[in-house]
mmCIF file of C-alpha atoms and ligand atoms in Angstrom:
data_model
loop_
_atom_site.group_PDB
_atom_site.id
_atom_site.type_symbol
_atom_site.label_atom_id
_atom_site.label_comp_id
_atom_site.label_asym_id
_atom_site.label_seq_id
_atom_site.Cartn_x
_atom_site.Cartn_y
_atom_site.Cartn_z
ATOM 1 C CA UNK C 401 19.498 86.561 162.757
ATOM 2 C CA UNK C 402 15.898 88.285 163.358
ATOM 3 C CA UNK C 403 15.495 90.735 160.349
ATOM 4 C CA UNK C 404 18.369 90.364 158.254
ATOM 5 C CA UNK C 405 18.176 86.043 157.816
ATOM 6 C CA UNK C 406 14.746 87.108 156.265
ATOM 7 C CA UNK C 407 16.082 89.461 153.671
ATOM 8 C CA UNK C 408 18.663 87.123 152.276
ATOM 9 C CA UNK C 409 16.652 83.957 151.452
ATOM 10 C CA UNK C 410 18.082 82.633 148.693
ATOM 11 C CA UNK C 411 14.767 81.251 147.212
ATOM 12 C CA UNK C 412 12.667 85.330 147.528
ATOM 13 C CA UNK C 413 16.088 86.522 145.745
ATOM 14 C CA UNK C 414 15.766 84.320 142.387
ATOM 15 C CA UNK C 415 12.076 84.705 142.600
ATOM 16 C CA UNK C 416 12.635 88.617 142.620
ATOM 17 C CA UNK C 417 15.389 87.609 140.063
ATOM 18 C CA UNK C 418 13.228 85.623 137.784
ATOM 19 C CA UNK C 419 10.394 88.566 138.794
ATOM 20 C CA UNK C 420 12.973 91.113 137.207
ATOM 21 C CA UNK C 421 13.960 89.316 133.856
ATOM 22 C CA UNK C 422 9.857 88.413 133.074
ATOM 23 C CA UNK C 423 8.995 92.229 133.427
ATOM 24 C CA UNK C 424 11.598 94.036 131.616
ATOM 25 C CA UNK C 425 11.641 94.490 127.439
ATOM 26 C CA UNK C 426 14.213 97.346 127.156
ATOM 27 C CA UNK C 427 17.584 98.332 128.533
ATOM 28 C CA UNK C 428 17.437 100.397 131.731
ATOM 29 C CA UNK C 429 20.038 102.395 133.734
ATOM 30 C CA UNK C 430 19.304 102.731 137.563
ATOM 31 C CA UNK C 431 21.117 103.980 140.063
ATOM 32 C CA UNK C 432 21.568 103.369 143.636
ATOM 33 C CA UNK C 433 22.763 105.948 146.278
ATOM 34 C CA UNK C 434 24.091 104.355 148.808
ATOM 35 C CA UNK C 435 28.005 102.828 149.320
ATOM 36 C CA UNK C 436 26.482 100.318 151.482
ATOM 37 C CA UNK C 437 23.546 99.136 149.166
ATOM 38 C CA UNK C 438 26.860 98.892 146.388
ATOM 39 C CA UNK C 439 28.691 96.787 148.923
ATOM 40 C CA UNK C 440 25.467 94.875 149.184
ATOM 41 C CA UNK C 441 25.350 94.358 145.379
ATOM 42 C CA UNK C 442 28.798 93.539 144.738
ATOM 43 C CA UNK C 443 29.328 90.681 147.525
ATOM 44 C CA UNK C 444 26.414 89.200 146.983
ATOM 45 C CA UNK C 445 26.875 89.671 143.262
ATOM 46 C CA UNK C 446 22.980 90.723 142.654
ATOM 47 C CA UNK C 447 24.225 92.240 139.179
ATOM 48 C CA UNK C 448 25.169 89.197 138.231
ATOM 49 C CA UNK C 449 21.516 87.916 138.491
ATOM 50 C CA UNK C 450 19.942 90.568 136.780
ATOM 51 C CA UNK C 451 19.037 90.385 132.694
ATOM 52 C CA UNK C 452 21.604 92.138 130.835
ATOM 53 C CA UNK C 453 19.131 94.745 129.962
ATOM 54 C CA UNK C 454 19.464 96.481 133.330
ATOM 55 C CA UNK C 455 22.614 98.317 134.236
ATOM 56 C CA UNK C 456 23.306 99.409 137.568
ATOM 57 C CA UNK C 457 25.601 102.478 138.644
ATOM 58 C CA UNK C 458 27.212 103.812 142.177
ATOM 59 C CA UNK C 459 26.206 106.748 142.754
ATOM 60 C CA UNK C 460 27.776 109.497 145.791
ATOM 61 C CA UNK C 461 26.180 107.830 148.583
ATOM 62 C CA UNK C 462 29.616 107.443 150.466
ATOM 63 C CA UNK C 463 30.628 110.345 153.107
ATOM 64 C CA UNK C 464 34.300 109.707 152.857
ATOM 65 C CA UNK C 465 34.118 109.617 149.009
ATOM 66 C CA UNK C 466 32.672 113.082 148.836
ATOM 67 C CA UNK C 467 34.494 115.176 151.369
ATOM 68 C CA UNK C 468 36.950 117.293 149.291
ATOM 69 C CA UNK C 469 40.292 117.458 148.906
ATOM 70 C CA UNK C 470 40.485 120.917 150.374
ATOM 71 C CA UNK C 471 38.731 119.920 153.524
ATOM 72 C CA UNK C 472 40.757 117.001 154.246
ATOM 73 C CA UNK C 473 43.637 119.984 153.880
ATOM 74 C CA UNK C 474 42.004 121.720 156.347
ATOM 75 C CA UNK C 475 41.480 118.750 159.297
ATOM 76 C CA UNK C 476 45.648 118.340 158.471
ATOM 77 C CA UNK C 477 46.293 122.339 159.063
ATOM 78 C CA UNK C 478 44.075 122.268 162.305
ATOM 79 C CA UNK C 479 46.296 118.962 163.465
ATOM 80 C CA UNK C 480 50.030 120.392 162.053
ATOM 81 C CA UNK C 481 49.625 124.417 162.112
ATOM 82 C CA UNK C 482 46.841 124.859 164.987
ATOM 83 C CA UNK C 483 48.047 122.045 167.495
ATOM 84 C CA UNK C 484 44.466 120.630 168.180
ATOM 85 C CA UNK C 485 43.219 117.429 168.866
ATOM 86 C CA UNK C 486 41.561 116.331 165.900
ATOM 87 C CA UNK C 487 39.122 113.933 166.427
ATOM 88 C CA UNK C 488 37.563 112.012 163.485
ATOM 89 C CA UNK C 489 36.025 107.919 162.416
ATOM 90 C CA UNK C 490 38.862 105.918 161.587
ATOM 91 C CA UNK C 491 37.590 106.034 157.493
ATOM 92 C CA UNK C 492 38.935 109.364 156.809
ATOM 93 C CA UNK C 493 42.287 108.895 157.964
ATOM 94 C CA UNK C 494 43.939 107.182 154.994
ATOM 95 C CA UNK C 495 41.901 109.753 152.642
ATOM 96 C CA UNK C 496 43.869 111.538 150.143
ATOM 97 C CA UNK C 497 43.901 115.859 150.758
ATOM 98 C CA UNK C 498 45.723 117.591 147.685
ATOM 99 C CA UNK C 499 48.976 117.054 149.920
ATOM 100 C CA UNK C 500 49.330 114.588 152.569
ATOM 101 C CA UNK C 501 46.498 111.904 154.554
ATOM 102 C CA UNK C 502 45.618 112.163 158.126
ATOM 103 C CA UNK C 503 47.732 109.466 158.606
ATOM 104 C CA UNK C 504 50.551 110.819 157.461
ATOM 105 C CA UNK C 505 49.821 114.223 159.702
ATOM 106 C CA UNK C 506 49.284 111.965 162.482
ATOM 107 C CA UNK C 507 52.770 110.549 161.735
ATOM 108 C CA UNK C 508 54.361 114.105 161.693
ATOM 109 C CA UNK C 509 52.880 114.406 165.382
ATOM 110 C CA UNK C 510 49.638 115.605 165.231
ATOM 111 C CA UNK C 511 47.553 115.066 167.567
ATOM 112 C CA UNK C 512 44.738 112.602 165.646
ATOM 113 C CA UNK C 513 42.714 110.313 167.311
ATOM 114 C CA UNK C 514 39.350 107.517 166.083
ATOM 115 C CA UNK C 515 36.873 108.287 168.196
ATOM 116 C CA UNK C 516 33.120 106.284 167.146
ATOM 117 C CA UNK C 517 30.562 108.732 168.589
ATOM 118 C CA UNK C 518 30.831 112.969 168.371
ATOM 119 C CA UNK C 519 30.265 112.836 172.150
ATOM 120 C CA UNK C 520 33.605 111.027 172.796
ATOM 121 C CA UNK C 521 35.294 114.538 170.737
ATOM 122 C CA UNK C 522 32.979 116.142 173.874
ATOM 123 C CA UNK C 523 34.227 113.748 176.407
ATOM 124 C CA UNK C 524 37.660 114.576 175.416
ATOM 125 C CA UNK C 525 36.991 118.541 175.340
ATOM 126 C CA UNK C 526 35.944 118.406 178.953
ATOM 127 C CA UNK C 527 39.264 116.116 179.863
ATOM 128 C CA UNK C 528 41.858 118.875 178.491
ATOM 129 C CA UNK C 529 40.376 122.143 179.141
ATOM 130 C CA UNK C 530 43.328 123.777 177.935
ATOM 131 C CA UNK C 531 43.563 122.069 174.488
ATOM 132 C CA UNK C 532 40.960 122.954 171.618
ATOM 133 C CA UNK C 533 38.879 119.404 170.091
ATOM 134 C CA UNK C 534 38.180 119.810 166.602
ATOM 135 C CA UNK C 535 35.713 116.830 165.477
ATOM 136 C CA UNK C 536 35.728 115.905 161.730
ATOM 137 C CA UNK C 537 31.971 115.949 161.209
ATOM 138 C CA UNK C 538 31.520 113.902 158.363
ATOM 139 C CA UNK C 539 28.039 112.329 156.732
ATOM 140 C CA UNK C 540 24.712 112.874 155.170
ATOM 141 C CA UNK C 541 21.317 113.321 156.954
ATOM 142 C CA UNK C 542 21.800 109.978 158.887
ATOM 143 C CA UNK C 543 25.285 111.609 160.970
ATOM 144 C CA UNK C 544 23.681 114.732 161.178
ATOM 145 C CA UNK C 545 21.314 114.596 164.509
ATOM 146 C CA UNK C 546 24.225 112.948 166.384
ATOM 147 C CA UNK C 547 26.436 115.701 165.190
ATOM 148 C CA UNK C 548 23.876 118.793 166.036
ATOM 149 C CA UNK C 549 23.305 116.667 169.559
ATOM 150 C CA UNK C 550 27.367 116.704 170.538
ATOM 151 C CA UNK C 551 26.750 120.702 169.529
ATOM 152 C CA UNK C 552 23.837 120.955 172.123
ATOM 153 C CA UNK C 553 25.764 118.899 174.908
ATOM 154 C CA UNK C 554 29.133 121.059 174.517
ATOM 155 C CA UNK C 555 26.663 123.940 175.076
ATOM 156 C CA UNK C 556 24.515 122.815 177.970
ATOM 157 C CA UNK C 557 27.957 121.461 179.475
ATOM 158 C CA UNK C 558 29.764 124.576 178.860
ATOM 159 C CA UNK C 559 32.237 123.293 177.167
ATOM 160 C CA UNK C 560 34.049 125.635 175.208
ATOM 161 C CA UNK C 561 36.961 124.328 173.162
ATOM 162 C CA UNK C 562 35.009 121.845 171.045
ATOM 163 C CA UNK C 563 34.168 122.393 167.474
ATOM 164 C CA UNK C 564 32.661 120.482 164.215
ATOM 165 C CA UNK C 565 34.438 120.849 161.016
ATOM 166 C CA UNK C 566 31.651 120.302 158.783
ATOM 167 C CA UNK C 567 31.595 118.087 155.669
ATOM 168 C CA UNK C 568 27.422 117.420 156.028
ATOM 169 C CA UNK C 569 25.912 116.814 152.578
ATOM 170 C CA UNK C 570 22.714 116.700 151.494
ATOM 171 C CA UNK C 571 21.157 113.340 149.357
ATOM 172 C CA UNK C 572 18.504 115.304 147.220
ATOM 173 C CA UNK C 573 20.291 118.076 145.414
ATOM 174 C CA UNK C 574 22.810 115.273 144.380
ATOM 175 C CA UNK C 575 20.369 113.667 142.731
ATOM 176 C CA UNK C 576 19.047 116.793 141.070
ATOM 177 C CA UNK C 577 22.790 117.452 139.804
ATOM 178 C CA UNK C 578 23.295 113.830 138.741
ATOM 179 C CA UNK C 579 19.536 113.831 136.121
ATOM 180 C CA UNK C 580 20.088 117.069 135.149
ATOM 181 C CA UNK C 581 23.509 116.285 133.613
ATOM 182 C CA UNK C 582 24.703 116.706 130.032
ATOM 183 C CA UNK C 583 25.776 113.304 129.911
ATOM 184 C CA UNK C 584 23.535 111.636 132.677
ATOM 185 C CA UNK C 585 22.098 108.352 132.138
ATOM 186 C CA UNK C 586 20.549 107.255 135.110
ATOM 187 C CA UNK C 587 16.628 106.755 134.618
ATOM 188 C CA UNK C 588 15.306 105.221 138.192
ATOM 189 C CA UNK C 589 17.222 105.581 141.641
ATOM 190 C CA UNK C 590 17.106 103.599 144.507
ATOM 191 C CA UNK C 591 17.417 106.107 147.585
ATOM 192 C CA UNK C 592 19.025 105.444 150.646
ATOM 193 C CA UNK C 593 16.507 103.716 153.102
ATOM 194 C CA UNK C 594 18.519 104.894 156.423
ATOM 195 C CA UNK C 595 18.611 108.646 154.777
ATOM 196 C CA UNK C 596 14.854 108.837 154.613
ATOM 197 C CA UNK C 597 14.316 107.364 158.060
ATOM 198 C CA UNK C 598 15.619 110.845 159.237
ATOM 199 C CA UNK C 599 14.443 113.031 156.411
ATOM 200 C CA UNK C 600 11.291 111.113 155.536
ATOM 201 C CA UNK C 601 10.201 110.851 151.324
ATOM 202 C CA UNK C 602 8.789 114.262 150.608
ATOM 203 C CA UNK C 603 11.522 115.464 149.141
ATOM 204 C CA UNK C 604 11.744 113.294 146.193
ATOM 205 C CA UNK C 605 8.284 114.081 144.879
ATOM 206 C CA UNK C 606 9.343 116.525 143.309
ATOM 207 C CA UNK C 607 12.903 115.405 141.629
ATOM 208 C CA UNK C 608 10.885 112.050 140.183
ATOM 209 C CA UNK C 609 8.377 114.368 138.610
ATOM 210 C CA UNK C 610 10.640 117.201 137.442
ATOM 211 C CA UNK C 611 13.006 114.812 135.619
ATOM 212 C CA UNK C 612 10.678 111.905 135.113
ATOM 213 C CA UNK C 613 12.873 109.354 136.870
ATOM 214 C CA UNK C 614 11.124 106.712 139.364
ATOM 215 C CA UNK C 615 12.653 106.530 143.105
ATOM 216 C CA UNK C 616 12.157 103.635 145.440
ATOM 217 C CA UNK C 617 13.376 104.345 148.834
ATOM 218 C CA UNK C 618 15.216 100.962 149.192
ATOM 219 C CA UNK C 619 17.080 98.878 151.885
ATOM 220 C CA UNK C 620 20.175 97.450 152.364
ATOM 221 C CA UNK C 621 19.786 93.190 152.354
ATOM 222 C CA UNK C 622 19.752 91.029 148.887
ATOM 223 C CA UNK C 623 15.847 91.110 149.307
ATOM 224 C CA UNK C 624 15.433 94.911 150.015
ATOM 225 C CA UNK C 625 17.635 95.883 146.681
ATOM 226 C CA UNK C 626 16.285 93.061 144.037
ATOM 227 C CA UNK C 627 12.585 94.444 145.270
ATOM 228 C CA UNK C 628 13.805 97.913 144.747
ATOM 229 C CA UNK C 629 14.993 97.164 141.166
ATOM 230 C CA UNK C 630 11.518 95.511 140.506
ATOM 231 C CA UNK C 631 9.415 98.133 141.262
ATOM 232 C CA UNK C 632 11.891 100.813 139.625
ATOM 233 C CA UNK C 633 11.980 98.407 136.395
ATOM 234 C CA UNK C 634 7.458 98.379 136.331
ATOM 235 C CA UNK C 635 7.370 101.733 136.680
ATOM 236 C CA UNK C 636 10.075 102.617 134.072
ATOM 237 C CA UNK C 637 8.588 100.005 131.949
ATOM 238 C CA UNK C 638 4.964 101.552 132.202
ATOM 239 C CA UNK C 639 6.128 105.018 131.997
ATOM 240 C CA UNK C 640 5.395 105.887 135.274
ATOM 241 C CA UNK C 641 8.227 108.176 137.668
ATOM 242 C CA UNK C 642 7.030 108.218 141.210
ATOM 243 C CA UNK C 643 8.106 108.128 144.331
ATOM 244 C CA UNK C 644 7.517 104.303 146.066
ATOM 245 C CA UNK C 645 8.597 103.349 150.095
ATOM 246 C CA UNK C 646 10.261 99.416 149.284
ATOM 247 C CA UNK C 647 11.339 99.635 153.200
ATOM 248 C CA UNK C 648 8.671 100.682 155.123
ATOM 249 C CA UNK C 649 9.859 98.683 158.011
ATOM 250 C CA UNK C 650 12.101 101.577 158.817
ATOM 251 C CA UNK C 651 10.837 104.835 156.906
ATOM 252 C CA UNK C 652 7.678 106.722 157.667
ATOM 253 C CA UNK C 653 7.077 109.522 154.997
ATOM 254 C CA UNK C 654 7.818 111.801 157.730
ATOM 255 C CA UNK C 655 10.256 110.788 158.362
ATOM 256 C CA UNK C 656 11.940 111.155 162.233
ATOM 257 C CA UNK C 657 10.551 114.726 163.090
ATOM 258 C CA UNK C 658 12.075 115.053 166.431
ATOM 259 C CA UNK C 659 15.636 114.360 164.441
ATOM 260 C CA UNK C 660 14.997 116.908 161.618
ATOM 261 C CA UNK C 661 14.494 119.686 164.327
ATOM 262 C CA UNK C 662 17.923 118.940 166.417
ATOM 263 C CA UNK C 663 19.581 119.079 163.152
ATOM 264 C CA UNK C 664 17.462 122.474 161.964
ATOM 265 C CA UNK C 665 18.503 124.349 165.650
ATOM 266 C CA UNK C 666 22.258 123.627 164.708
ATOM 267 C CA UNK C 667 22.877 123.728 161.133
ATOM 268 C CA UNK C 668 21.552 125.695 158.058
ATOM 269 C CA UNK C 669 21.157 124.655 154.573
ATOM 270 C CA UNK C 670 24.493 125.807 152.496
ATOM 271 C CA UNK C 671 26.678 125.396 149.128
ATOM 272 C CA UNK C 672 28.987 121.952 149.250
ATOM 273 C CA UNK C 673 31.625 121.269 147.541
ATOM 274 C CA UNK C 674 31.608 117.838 146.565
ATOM 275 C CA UNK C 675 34.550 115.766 145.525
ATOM 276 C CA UNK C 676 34.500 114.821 141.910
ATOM 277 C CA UNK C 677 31.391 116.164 141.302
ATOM 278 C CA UNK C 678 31.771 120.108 142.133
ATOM 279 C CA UNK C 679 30.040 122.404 143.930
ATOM 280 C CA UNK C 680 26.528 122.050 144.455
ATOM 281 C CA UNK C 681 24.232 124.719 145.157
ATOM 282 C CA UNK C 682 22.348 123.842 148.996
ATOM 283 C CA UNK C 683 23.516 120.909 148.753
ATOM 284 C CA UNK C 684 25.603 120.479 152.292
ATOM 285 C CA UNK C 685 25.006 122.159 156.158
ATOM 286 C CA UNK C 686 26.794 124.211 157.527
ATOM 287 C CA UNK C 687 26.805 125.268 161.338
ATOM 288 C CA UNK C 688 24.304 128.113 161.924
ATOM 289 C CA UNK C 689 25.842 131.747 162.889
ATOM 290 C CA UNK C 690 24.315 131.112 166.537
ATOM 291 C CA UNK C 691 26.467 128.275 167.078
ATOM 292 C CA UNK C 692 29.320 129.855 165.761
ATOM 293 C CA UNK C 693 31.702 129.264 168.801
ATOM 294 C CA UNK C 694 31.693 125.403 167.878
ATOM 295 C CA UNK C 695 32.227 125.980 164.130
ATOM 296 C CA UNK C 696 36.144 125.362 163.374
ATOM 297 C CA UNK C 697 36.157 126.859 160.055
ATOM 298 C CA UNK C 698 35.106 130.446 161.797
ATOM 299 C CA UNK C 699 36.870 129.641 165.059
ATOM 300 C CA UNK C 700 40.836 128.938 162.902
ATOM 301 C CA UNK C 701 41.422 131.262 159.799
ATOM 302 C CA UNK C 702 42.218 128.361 156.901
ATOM 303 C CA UNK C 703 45.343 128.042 155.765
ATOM 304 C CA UNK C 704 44.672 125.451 153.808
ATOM 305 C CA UNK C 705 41.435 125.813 151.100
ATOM 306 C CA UNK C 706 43.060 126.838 147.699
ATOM 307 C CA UNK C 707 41.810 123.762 144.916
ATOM 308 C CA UNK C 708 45.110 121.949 143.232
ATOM 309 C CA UNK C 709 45.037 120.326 140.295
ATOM 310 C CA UNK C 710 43.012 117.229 139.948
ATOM 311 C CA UNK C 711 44.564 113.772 140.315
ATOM 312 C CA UNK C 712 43.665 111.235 137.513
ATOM 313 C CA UNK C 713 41.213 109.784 139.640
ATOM 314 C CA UNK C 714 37.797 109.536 137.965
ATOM 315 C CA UNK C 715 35.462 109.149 141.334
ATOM 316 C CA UNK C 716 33.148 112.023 139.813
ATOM 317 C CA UNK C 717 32.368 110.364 136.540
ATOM 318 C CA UNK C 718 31.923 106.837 138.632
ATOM 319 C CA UNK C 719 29.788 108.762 141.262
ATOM 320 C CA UNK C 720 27.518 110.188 138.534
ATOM 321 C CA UNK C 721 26.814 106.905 137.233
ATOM 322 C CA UNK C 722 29.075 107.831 133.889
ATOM 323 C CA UNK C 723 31.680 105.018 134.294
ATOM 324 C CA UNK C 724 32.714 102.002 136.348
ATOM 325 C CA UNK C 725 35.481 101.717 138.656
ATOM 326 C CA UNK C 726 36.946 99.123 136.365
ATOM 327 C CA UNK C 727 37.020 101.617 133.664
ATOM 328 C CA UNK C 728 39.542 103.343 135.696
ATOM 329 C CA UNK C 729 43.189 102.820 134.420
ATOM 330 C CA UNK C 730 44.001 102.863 137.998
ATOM 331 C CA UNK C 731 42.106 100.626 139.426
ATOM 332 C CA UNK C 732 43.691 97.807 141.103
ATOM 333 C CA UNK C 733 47.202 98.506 139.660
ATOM 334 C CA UNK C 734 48.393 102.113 140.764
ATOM 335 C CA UNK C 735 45.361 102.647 142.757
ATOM 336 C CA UNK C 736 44.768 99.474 145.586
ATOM 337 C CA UNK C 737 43.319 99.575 149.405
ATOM 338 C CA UNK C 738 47.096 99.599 150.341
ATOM 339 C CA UNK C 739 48.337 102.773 148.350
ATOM 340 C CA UNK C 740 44.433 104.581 147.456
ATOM 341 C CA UNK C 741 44.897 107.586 144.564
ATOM 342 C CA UNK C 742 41.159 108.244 145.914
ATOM 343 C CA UNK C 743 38.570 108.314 148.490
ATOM 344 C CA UNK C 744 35.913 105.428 147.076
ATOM 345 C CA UNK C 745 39.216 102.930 147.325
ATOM 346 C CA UNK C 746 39.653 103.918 150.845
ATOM 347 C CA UNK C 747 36.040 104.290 152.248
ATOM 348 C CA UNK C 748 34.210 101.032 153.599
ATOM 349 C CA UNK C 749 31.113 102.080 151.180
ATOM 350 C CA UNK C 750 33.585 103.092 148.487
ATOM 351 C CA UNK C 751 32.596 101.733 145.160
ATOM 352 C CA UNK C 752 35.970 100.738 143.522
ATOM 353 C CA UNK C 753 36.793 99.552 147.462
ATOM 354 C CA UNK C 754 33.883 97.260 146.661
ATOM 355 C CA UNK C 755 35.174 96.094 143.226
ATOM 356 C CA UNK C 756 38.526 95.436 144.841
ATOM 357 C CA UNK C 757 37.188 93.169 147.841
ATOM 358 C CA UNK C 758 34.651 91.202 145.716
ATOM 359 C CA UNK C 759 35.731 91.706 142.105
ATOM 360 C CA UNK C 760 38.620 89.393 141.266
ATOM 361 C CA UNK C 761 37.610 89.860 137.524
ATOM 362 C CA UNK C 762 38.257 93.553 136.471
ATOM 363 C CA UNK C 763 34.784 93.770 133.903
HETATM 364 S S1 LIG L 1467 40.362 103.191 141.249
HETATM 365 FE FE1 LIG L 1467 41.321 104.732 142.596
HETATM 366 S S2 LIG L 1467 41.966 106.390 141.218
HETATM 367 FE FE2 LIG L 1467 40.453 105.124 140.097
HETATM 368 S S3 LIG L 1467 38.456 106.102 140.486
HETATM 369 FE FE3 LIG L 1467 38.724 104.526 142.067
HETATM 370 S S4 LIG L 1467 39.642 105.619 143.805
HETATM 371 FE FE4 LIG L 1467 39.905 106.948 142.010
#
């Protein structure tokens, strides 16, 4: 297949390989964003081909895996308590809230459905005038200009009883919280390639140079993420943290202007609470105060947003690149794809959901 056949040749992978092992003297810790660039890794087992010297970590780089608790509480209050059709991607049904799953709501007879696009939540406004659709707006910058679009259709449409509930976070200050750490120990990041083709790569100028740490905006194929590693490695090995564009065949620095503006009409810059790793300051968006009437946190008082006590999951210390998902004590025994204690076992870019599918070996 055109453009993805390319990217896993077998003989440009051990050549990046052998590339890799011939450049680096020291140990390194690097970190890659993106759930689907840890998929990547793990089932084509690209660690494995690396020298020992270079460790990667998973970072937060999975939607599901960061919504919180309290906000998967909510979607369930708007299904049981408020009656409305909650729309949402299939992923975030089997998510654990501090009390019961979508699933499990949707079970108990509320009205839950998959829907693949924000415009079929529209569709479905406009088919039952007299019921309010609530869609579960989930993702980082790459979700966000379809989301902000479904806003500006409800409104040209006049369609009134559709809303986002808003779980949009923000890829930079996550990487700001993860350096600046007491107990970090990332040193290079591969960024998520589809992120910046939205956002562009200015951003990161300044986080490589604050905290010294080298960021190659990367891809998502065997090739893309060995070439990422390289160029992370020579500039970690030379001293060097900048900002380098490994998949240019999709990001211009810009980035896709005409995207960043739908998404700045409909949604402002605000505080996230991120599962596992805490609230971080302008790190999410919200849904501006002129688009109120399609906000569902303003349109339903919450019933539902006082933080329980934590599970003994450890997603935030996996997420900040701290520990493994085979260091959990869960993993794989009271924690599996079939009963998940956590998001990143549920999620398709999950990390330990990775470990589980292509890890029979639990180290
Ligand atoms: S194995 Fe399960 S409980 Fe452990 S960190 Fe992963 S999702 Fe959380």
């Amino acid at each position: 297949m055109k453009y993805v056949d390319e990217y896993r040749d077998a003989g440009l992978v051990r050549g990046l390989a052998d590339a890799i092992a011939r450049t680096v003297t020291q140990p390194w810790t690097i970190m890659e964003i993106c759930g689907g660039q840890t998929h990547a890794i793990v089932k084509f087992g690209l660690d494995d081909l690396l020298p020992p010297a270079i460790t990667l970590v998973h970072g937060p780089g999975c939607p599901v895996c960061v919504t919180s608790a309290d906000l998967i509480d909510t979607a369930v209050d708007l299904a049981l308590q408020h009656r409305v059709i909650l729309c949402s991607f299939g992923d975030m049904l089997r998510v654990p809230g501090n009390g019961i799953d979508l699933l499990t709501a949707k079970a108990r007879g509320g009205d839950i459905r998959i829907v693949y696009s924000p415009l079929d939540a529209v569709a479905l406004a406009r088919e039952h005038p007299g019921r309010e659709v609530v869609f579960f707006a989930v993702g980082f910058e790459t979700t966000a200009p379809a989301n902000a679009m479904a806003v500006l259709r409800a409104e040209r449409e006049g369609v009134r009883n559709f809303s986002l509930l808003t779980s949009h976070v923000l890829v930079p200050p996550a990487m700001r919280a993860i350096l600046g750490a007491p107990d970090n120990r990332v040193q290079g990041f591969l960024a998520a390639g589809h992120v910046c083709t939205i956002m562009g790569v200015q951003e990161y100028g300044p986080i490589a140079r604050d905290h010294h740490a080298p960021i190659i905006i990367t891809g998502f194929e065997p090739v893309d993420i060995l070439e990422g590693i390289l160029l992370c490695v020579k500039q970690l090995e030379s001293g060097r943290a900048e900002v380098e564009n490994a998949y240019s065949r999709a990001v211009r620095t810009e980035g896709n202007v005409h995207a960043r503006g739908i998404v700045e009409r409909v949604f402002v810059v605000a505080d996230r609470d991120w599962r596992g790793l805490g609230v971080i300051p302008a790190s999410g968006l919200a849904v501006r105060p002129e688009y109120a009437a399609y906000d569902a946190l303003r349109r339903f008082p919450c019933a539902a947003c006082a933080a329980r006590a934590a599970s003994e999951c450890i997603s935030g210390e996996i997420m900040r690149g701290v520990k493994k998902p085979h260091h959990c004590p869960a993993f794989g025994t009271r924690c599996t794809p079939e009963h998940p204690l956590g998001a990143p076992m549920v999620s398709s870019e999950g990390a330990c959901a990775a470990y589980h599918r292509y890890r029979a070996r639990a180290a």
